[in-house]
Coordinates of C-alpha atoms and ligand atoms in Angstrom, one line a residue:
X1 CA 28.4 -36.4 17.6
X2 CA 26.8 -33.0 17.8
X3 CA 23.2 -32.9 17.0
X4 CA 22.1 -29.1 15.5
X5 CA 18.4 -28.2 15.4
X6 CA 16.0 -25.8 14.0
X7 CA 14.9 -22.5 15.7
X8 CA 11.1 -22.0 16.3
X9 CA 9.1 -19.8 18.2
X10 CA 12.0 -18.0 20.0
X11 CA 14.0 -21.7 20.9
X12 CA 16.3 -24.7 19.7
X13 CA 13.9 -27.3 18.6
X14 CA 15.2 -31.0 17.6
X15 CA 14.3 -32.4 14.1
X16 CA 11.4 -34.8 13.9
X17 CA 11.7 -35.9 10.4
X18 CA 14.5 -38.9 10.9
X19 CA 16.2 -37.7 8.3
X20 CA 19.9 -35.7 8.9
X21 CA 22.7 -34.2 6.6
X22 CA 26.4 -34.3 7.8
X23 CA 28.4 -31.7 8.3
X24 CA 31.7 -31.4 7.5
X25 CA 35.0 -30.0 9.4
X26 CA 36.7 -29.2 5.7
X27 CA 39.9 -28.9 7.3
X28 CA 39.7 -32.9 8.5
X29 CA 37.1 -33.8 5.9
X30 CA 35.4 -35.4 9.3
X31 CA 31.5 -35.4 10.0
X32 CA 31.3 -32.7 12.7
X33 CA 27.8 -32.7 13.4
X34 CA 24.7 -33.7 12.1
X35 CA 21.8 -31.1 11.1
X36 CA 17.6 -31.9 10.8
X37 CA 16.0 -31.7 7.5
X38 CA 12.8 -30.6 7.6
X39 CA 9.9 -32.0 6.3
X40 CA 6.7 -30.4 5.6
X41 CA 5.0 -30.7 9.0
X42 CA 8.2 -28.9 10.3
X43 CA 7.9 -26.2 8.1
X44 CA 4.8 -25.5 8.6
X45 CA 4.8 -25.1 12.7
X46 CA 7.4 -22.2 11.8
X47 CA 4.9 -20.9 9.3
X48 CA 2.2 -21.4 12.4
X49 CA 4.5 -19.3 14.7
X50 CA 5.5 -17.0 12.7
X51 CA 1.8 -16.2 11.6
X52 CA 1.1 -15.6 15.1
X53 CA 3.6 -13.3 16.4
X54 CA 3.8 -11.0 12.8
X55 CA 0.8 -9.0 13.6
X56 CA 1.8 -7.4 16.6
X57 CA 5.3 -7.4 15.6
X58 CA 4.1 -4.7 11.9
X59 CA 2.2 -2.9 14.4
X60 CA 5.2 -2.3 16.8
X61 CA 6.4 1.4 15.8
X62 CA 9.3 1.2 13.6
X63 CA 11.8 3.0 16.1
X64 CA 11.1 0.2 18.4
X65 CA 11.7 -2.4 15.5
X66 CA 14.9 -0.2 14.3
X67 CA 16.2 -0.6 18.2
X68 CA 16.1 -4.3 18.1
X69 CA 18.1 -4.3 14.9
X70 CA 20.5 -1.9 16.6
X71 CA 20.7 -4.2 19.7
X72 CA 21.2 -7.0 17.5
X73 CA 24.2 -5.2 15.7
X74 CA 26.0 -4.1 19.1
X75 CA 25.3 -8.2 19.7
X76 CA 27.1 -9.1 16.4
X77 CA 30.1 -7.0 17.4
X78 CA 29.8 -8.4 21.0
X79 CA 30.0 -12.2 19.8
X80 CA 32.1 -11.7 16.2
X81 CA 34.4 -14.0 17.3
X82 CA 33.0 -16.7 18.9
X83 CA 30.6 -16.4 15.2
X84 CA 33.6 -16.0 12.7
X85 CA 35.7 -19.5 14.4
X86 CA 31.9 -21.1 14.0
X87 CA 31.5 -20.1 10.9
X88 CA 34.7 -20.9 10.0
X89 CA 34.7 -24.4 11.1
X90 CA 32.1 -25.7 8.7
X91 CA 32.4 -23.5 5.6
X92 CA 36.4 -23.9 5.3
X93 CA 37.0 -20.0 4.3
X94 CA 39.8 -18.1 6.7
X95 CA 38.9 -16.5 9.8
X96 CA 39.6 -13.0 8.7
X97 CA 36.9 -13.5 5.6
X98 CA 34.3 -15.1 8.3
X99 CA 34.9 -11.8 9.9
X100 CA 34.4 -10.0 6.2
X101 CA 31.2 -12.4 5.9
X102 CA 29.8 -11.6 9.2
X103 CA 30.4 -7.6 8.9
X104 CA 29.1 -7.1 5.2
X105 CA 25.4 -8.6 7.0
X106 CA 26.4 -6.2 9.9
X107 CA 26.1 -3.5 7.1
X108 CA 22.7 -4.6 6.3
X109 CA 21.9 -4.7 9.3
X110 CA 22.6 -1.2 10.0
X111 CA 20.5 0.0 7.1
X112 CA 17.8 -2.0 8.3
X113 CA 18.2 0.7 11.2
X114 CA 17.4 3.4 9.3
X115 CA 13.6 1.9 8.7
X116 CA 11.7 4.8 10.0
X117 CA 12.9 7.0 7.4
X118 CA 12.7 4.0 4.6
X119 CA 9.1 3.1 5.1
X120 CA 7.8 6.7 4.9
X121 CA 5.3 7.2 2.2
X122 CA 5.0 9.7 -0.2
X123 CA 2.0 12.5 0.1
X124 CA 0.3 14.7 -2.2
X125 CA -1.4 17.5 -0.8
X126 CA -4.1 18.7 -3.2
X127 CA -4.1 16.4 -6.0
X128 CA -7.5 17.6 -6.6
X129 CA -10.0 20.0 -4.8
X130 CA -10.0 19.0 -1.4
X131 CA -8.1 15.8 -2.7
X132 CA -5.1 14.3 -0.8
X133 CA -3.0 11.6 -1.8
X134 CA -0.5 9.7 0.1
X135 CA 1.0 6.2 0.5
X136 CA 2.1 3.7 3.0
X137 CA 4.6 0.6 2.7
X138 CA 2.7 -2.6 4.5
X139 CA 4.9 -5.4 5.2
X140 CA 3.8 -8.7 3.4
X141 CA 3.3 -10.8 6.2
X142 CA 5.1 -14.1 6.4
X143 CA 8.5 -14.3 4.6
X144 CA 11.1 -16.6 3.6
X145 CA 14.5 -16.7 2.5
X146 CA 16.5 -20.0 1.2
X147 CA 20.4 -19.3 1.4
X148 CA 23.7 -21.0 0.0
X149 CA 27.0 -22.0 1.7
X150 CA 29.1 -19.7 0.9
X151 CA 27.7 -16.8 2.7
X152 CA 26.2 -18.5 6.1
X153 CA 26.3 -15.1 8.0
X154 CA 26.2 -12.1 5.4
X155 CA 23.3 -14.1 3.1
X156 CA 20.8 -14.4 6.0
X157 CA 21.2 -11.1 7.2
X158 CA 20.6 -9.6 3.5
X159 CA 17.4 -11.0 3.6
X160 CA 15.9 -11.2 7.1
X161 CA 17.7 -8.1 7.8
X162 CA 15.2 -5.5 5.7
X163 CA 12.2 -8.5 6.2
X164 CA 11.6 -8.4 10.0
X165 CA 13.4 -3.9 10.1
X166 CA 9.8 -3.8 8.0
X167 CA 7.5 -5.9 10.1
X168 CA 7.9 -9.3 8.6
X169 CA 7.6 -12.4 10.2
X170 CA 10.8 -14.8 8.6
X171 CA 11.8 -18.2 8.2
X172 CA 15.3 -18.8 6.8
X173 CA 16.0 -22.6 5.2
X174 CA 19.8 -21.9 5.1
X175 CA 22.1 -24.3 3.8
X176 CA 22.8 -27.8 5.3
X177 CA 26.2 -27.4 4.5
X178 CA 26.7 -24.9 7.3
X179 CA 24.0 -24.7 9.4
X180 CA 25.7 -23.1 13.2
X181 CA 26.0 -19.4 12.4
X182 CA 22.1 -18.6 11.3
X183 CA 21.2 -20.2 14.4
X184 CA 23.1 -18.2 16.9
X185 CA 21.8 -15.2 14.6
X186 CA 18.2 -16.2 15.6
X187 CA 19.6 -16.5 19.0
X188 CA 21.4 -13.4 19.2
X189 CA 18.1 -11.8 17.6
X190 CA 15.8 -13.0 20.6
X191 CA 18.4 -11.7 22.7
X192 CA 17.9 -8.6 21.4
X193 CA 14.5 -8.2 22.1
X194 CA 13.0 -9.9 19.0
X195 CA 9.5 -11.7 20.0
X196 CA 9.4 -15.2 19.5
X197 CA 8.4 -16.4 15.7
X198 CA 9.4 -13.2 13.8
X199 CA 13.0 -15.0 12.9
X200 CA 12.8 -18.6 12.6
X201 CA 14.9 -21.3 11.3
X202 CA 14.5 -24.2 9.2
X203 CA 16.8 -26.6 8.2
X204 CA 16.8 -28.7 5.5
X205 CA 17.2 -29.4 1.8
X206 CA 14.8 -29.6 -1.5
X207 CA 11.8 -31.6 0.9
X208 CA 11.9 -28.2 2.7
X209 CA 12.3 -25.8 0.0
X210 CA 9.2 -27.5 -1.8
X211 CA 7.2 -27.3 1.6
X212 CA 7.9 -23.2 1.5
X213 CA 6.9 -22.9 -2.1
X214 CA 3.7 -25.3 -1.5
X215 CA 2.9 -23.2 1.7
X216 CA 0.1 -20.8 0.8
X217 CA 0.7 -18.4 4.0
X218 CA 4.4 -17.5 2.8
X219 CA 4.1 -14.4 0.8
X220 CA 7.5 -13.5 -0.8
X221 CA 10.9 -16.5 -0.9
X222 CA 14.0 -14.9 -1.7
X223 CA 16.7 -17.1 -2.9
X224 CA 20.4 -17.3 -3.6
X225 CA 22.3 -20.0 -4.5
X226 CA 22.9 -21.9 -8.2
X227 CA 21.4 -20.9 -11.2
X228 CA 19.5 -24.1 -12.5
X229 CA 17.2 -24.2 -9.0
X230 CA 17.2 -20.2 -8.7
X231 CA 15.0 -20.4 -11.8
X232 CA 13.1 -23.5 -10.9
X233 CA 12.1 -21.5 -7.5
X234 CA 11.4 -18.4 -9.5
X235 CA 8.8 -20.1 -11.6
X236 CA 7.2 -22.2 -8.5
X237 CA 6.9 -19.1 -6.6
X238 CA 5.7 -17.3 -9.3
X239 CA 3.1 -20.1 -10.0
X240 CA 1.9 -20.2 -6.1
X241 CA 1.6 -16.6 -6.5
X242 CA 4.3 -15.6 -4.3
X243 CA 6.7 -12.5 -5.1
X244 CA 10.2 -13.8 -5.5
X245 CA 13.6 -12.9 -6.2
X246 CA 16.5 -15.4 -7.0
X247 CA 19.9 -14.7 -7.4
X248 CA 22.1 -17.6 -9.6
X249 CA 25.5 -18.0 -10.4
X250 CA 28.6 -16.2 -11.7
X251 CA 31.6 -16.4 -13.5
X252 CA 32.4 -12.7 -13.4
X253 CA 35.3 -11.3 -15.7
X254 CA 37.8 -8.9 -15.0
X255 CA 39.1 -6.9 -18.4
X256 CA 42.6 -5.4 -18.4
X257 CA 43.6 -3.2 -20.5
X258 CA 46.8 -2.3 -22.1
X259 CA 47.3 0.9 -19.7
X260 CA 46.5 -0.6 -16.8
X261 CA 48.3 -0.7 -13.5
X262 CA 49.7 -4.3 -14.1
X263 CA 51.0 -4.8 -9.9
X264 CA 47.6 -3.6 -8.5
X265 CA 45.7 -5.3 -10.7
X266 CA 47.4 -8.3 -10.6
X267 CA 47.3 -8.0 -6.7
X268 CA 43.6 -7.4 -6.9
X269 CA 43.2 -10.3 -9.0
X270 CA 44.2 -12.9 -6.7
X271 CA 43.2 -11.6 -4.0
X272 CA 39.5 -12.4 -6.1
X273 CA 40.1 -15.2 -7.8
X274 CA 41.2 -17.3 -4.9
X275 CA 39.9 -15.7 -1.8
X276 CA 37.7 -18.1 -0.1
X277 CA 38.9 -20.3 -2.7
X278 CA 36.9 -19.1 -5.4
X279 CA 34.2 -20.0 -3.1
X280 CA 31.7 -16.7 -4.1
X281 CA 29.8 -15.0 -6.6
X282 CA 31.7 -12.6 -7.1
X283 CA 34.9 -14.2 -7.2
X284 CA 36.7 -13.5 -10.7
X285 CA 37.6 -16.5 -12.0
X286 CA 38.3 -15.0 -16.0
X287 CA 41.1 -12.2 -16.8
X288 CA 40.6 -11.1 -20.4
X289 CA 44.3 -9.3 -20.6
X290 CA 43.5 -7.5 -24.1
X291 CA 46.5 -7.6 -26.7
X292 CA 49.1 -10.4 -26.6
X293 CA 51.9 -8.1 -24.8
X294 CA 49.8 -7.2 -22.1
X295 CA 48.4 -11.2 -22.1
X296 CA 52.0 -12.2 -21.8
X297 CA 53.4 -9.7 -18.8
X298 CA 50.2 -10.2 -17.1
X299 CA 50.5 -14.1 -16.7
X300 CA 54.2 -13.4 -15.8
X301 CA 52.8 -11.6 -12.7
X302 CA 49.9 -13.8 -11.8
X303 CA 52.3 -17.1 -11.5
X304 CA 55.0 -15.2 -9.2
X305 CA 51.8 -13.7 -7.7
X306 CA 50.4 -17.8 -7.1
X307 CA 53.8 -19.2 -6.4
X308 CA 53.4 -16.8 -3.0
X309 CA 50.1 -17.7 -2.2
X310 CA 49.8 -20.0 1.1
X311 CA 47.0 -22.4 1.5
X312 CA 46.1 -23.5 5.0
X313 CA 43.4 -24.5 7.7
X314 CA 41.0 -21.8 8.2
X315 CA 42.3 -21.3 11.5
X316 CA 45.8 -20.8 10.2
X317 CA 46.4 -16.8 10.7
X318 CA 49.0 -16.4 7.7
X319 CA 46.4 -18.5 5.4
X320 CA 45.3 -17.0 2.0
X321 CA 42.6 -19.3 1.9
X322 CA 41.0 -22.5 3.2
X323 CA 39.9 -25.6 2.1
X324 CA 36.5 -25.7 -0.1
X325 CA 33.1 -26.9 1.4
X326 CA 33.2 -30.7 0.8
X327 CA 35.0 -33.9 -0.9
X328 CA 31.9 -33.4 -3.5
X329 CA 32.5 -30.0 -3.7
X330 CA 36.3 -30.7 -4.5
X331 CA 36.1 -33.4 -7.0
X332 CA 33.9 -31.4 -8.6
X333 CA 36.5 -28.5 -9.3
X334 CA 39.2 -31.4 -10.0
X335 CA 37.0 -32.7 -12.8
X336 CA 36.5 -29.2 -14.4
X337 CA 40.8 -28.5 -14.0
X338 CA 40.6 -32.3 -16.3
X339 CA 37.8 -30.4 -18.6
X340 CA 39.8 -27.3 -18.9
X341 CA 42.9 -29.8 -20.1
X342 CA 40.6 -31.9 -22.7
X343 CA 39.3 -29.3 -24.0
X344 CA 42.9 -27.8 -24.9
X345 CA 43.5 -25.0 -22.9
X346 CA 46.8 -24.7 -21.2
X347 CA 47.2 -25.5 -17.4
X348 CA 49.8 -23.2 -16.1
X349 CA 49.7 -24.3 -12.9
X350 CA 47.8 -27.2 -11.5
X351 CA 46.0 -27.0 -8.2
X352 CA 44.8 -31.0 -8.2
X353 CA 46.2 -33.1 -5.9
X354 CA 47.1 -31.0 -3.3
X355 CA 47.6 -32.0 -0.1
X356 CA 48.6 -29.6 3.5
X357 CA 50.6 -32.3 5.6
X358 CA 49.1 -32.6 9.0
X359 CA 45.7 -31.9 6.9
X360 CA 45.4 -35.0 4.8
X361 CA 41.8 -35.5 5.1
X362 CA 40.8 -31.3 4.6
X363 CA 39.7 -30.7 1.5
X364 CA 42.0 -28.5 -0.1
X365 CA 42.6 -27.7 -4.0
X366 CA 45.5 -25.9 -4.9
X367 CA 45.6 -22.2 -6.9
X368 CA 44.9 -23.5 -10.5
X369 CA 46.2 -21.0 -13.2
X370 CA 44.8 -21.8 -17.2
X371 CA 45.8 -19.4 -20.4
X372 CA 44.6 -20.0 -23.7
X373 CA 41.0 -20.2 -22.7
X374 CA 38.9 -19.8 -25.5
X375 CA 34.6 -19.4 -25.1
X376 CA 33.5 -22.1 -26.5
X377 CA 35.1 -24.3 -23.9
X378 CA 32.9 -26.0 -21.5
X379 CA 34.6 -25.5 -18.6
X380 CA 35.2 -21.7 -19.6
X381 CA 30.9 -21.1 -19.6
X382 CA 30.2 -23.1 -16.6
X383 CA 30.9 -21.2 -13.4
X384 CA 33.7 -23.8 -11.6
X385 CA 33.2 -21.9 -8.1
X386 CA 37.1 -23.2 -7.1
X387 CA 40.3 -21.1 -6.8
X388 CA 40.3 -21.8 -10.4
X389 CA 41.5 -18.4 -12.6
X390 CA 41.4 -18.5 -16.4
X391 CA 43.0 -16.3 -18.8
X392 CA 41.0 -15.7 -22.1
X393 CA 43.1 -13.4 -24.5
X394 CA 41.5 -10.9 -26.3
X395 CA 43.1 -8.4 -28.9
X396 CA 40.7 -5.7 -28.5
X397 CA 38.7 -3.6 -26.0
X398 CA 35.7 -4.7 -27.6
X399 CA 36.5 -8.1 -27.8
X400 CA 36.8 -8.0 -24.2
X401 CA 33.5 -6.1 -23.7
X402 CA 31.3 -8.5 -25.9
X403 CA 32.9 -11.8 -24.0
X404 CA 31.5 -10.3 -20.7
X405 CA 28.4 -9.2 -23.0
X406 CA 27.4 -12.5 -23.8
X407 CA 28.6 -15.2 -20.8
X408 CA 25.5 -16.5 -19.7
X409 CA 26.2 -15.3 -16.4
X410 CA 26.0 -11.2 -15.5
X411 CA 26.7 -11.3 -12.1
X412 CA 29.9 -9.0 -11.9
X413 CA 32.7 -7.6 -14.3
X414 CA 35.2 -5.5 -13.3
X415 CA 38.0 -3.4 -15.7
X416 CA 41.5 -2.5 -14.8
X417 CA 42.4 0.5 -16.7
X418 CA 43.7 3.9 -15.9
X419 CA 41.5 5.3 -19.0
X420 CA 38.1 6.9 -17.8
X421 CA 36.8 7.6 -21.4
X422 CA 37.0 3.3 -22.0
X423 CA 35.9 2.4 -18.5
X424 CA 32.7 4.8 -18.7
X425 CA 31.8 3.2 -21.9
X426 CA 33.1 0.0 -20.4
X427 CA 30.1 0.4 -17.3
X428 CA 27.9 1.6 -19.8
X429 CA 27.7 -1.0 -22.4
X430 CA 28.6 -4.2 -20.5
X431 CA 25.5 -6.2 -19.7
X432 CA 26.2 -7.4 -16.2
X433 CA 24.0 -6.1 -12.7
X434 CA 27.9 -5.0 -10.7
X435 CA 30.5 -3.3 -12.4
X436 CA 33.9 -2.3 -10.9
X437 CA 36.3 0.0 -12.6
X438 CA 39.6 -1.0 -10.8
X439 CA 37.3 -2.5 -8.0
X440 CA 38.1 -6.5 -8.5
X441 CA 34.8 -7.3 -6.1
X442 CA 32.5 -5.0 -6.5
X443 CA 29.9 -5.8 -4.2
X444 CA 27.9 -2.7 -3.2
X445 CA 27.7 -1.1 -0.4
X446 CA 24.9 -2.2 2.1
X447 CA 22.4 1.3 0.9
X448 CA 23.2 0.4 -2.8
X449 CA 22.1 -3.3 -4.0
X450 CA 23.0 -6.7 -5.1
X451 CA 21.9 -8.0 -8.2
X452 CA 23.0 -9.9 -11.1
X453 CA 21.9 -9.7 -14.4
X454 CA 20.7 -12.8 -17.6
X455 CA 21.1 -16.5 -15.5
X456 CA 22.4 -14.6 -12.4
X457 CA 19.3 -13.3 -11.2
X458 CA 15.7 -14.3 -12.0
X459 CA 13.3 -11.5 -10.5
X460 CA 13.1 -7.8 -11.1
X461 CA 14.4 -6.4 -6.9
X462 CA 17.9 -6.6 -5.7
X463 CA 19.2 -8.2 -2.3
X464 CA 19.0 -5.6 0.3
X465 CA 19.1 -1.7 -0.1
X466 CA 16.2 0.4 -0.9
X467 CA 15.3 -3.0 -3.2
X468 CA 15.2 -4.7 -0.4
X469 CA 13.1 -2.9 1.5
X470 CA 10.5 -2.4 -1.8
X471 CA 10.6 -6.5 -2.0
X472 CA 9.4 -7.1 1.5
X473 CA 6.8 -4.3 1.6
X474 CA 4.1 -3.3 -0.4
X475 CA 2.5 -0.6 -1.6
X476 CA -0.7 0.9 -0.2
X477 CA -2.0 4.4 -2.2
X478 CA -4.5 6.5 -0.5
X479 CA -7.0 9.1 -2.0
X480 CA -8.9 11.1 0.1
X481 CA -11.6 14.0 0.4
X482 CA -13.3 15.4 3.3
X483 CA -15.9 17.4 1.8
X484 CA -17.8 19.8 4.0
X485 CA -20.9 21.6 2.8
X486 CA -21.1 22.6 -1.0
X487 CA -23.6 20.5 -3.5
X488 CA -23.2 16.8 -3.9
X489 CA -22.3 15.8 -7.8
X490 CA -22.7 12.1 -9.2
X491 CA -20.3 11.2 -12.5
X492 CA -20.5 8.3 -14.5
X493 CA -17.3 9.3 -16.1
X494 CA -13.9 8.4 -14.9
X495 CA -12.6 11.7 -12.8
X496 CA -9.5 13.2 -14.6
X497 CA -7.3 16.0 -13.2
X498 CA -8.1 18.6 -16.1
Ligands
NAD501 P1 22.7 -24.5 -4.2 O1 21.9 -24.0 -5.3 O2 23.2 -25.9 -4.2 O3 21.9 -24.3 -2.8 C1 21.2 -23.1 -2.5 C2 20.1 -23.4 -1.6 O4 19.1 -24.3 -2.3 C3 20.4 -24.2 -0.3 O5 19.7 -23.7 0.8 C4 20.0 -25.6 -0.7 O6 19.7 -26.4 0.4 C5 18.8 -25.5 -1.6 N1 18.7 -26.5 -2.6 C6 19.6 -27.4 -2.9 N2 19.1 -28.3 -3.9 C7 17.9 -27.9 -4.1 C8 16.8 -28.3 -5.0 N3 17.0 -29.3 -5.9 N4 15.7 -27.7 -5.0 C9 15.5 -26.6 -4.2 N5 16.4 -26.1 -3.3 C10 17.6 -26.8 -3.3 O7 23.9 -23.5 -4.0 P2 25.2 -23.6 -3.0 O8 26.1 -24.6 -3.6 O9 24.8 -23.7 -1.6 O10 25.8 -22.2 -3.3 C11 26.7 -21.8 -4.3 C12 25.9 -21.2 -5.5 O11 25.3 -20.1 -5.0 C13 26.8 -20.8 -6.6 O12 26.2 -21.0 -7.8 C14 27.0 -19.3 -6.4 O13 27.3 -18.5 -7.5 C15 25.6 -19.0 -5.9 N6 25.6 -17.7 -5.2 C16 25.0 -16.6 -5.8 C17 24.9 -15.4 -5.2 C18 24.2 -14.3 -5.8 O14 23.9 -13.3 -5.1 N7 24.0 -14.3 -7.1 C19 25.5 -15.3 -3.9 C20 26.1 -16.4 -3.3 C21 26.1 -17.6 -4.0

């Protein structure tokens, strides 16, 4: 049995703590390895390292910082498949989307390249007489990010990404579900020239996220993951003092309107709802088809649409998607599909129960198909995070527009309509962070941001972007004079530009 480890102060260093978390080959449902959960004494020797190096790493120039990140992009590129069958392995999804995962962090990655240009400051030449004003971005100092499974590669680079591009030292807690790829990321960033303790990681669970929002040297945590602990690390950090931004869950909609392109959209659709098996925040697990007739010929299309769709190990080439994280994981969606029937909706297709023959053990759930979903169900408000799609039938555009409105969730939405006059008022009105008008994911582009909106993000800056450089940075504003000669003046009143 493999043995994984944390990464501190520029090498592989074994757990101490006794205490391990399995991880899983989803395919087999057998233990592959076995990763260290950190305790607080771990935790803080990466603090300690990290500490250390960050000085001398804010006060290398930022062209020299921007080169490492572009080394450690060429690296990306270099080892993307060696990372994607890794990454792979332990989170289930296809190895195409492990290549989608791994190049959307790429993207960040090569923004974080442009970090002369972002930390420039702002300057004021006469603001008064003989007065200049100017500012400066400082980087915060020690950093941390805590990640979820369903984005082992593209999460950690959102974060650490702009953090260390803007002279942060970071440690990354990623998830104990699957642990591998942020570790050959550290790896690949020593490799690249990074000095020891800028990048470190820390594995572990809640004993490890409570020693990062107990330690007082880490200035800023970013989180992603569920809603319930993104708030509950919001508030902590908040209480310790710490800036923090936490992104929660999802269950985005998609709204399709009577004039809509009924083949792309259904096509775009599934391709949402059950890539990576539903597996991601911005998966669209609700279709609000708005009339009955467009409700009707919609759900025609989705089942041919499902019928097609080919489940498989994530190694299988012609696979739509893999198997989900875990045997918890998978029960879990099973026992919502029972919800979803209790509560009277109608399963259209049942995904429970599915098995791949020669795959027995994987843990695979089938594309599950409800109609008749109405808001008040349970299993409609909670986010299921399964290849689970729901249709909840709405009569008008408005109707659609309010149930995206008011789902707890804000995350994404997306409308499939070829009328620009509804989906203009459609991205104005809505109150979700990411809109897409005939764009089933729309996650922005890697100079735009990332954020959700009510219980999907907790925190007032966006993942990555010019948010992300504005979290890990702050602000310094200079005034100054240099008066030569004339008569010196004392005021006891507060000096106004008039
Ligand atoms: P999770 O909340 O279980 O875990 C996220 C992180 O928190 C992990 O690193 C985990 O080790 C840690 N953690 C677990 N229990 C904890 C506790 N009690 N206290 C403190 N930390 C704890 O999430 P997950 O299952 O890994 O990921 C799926 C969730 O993440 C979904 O809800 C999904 O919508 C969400 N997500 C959100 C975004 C976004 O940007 N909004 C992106 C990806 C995933």
């Amino acid at each position: 049995m493999r043995t994984l480890s944390h990464f501190i102060d520029g090498r592989r260093v074994d757990g101490v703590s006794g205490r391990f978390s399995d991880v899983f080959d989803p395919n087999t449902g057998a233990v592959q390895a076995q990763a260290p959960l950190a305790n607080a004494a771990e935790l803080a020797a990466a603090v300690a390292s990290a500490k250390a190096a960050q000085p001398g790493w804010a006060a290398t120039n930022p062209q020299r910082r921007a080169r490492v990140m572009f080394e450690f992009k060429r690296l990306l590129d270099v080892h993307m498949d060696e990372l994607a069958s890794l990454l792979s392995s332990e989170h289930g999804k296809v190895i195409a989307d492990s290549r989608g995962d791994i190049m959307r962090g790429l993207e960040v990655i090569e923004f974080a390249c442009g970090v002369p240009h972002l930390m420039k400051g702002d300057y004021t030449q006469g603001a008064g007489p003989g007065i200049d004003v100017y500012s400066m971005r400082q980087p915060l100092g020690v950093v941390a990010g805590i990640t979820p499974f369903n984005f082992p590669a593209m999460i950690p680079m959102w974060m650490f990404g702009p953090a260390i591009a803007t002279g942060n030292a970071f440690i990354l807690k990623p998830s104990e579900r699957d642990p591998s790829v942020p570790l050959r990321l550290a790896e690949l960033m020593i490799e690249a020239g990074l000095p020891p303790g800028i990048l470190n990681v820390v594995q572990g669970d809640k004993a490890a996220v409570d020693a990062i929002l107990e330690h007082p040297d880490i200035k800023a945590v970013s989180f992603v993951g569920s809603s319930d602990i993104a708030q509950s690390v919001y508030a902590r950090a908040a209480a310790a003092g710490k800036r923090c931004q936490a992104m929660g869950g999802a269950k985005n909609h998609g709204v399709v309107l009577p004039d809509a392109d009924l083949d792309r959209a259904v096509a775009d659709i599934i391709g949402a709802a059950y890539g990576s098996a539903g597996e991601r925040c911005m998966a669209l697990p609700v279709v609000a088809p708005v009339g009955e007739a467009t409700a009707d010929a919609l759900r025609a299309k989705l089942v041919a649409a499902i019928e097609g769709l080919r489940v498989g190990v994530s190694t299988d080439p012609d696979a739509d998607y893999g198997p989900v994280v875990s045997a918890a994981h998978k029960a879990r969606i099973e026992a919502y599909i029972q919800m979803g029937v209790e509560e009277g909706a109608e399963l259209v297709i049942d995904g429970r129960d599915f098995t791949l023959q020669g795959a027995e053990g994987g843990f695979f759930v089938g594309p599950t198909l409800f109609d008749r979903v109405t808001p008040n169900m349970k299993s409609y408000q909670d986010e299921i995070f399964g290849p689970v799609l729901q249709i909840v039938r709405v009569q008008t555009f408005d109707e659609g527009l309010q149930l995206a409105t008011r789902h707890q969730y804000g995350n994404g939405v997306a409308i499939f309509t070829r009328n620009g006059d509804a989906a203009r008022q459609f991205a104005d009105q809505v109150e979700v962070g990411m809109v897409g008008i005939n764009v089933p994911l729309p996650v922005p582009v890697a100079y735009h941001s990332f954020g959700g909106w009510k219980r999907s993000g907790f925190g007032d800056l966006n993942q990555y972007g010019e948010d992300g450089v504005r979290f890990y940075t702050r602000q310094k504003i200079v005034t100054q004079r240099w008066p030569s000669g004339g008569e010196v003046e004392q005021s006891f009143v507060i000096p106004t530009m008039r």
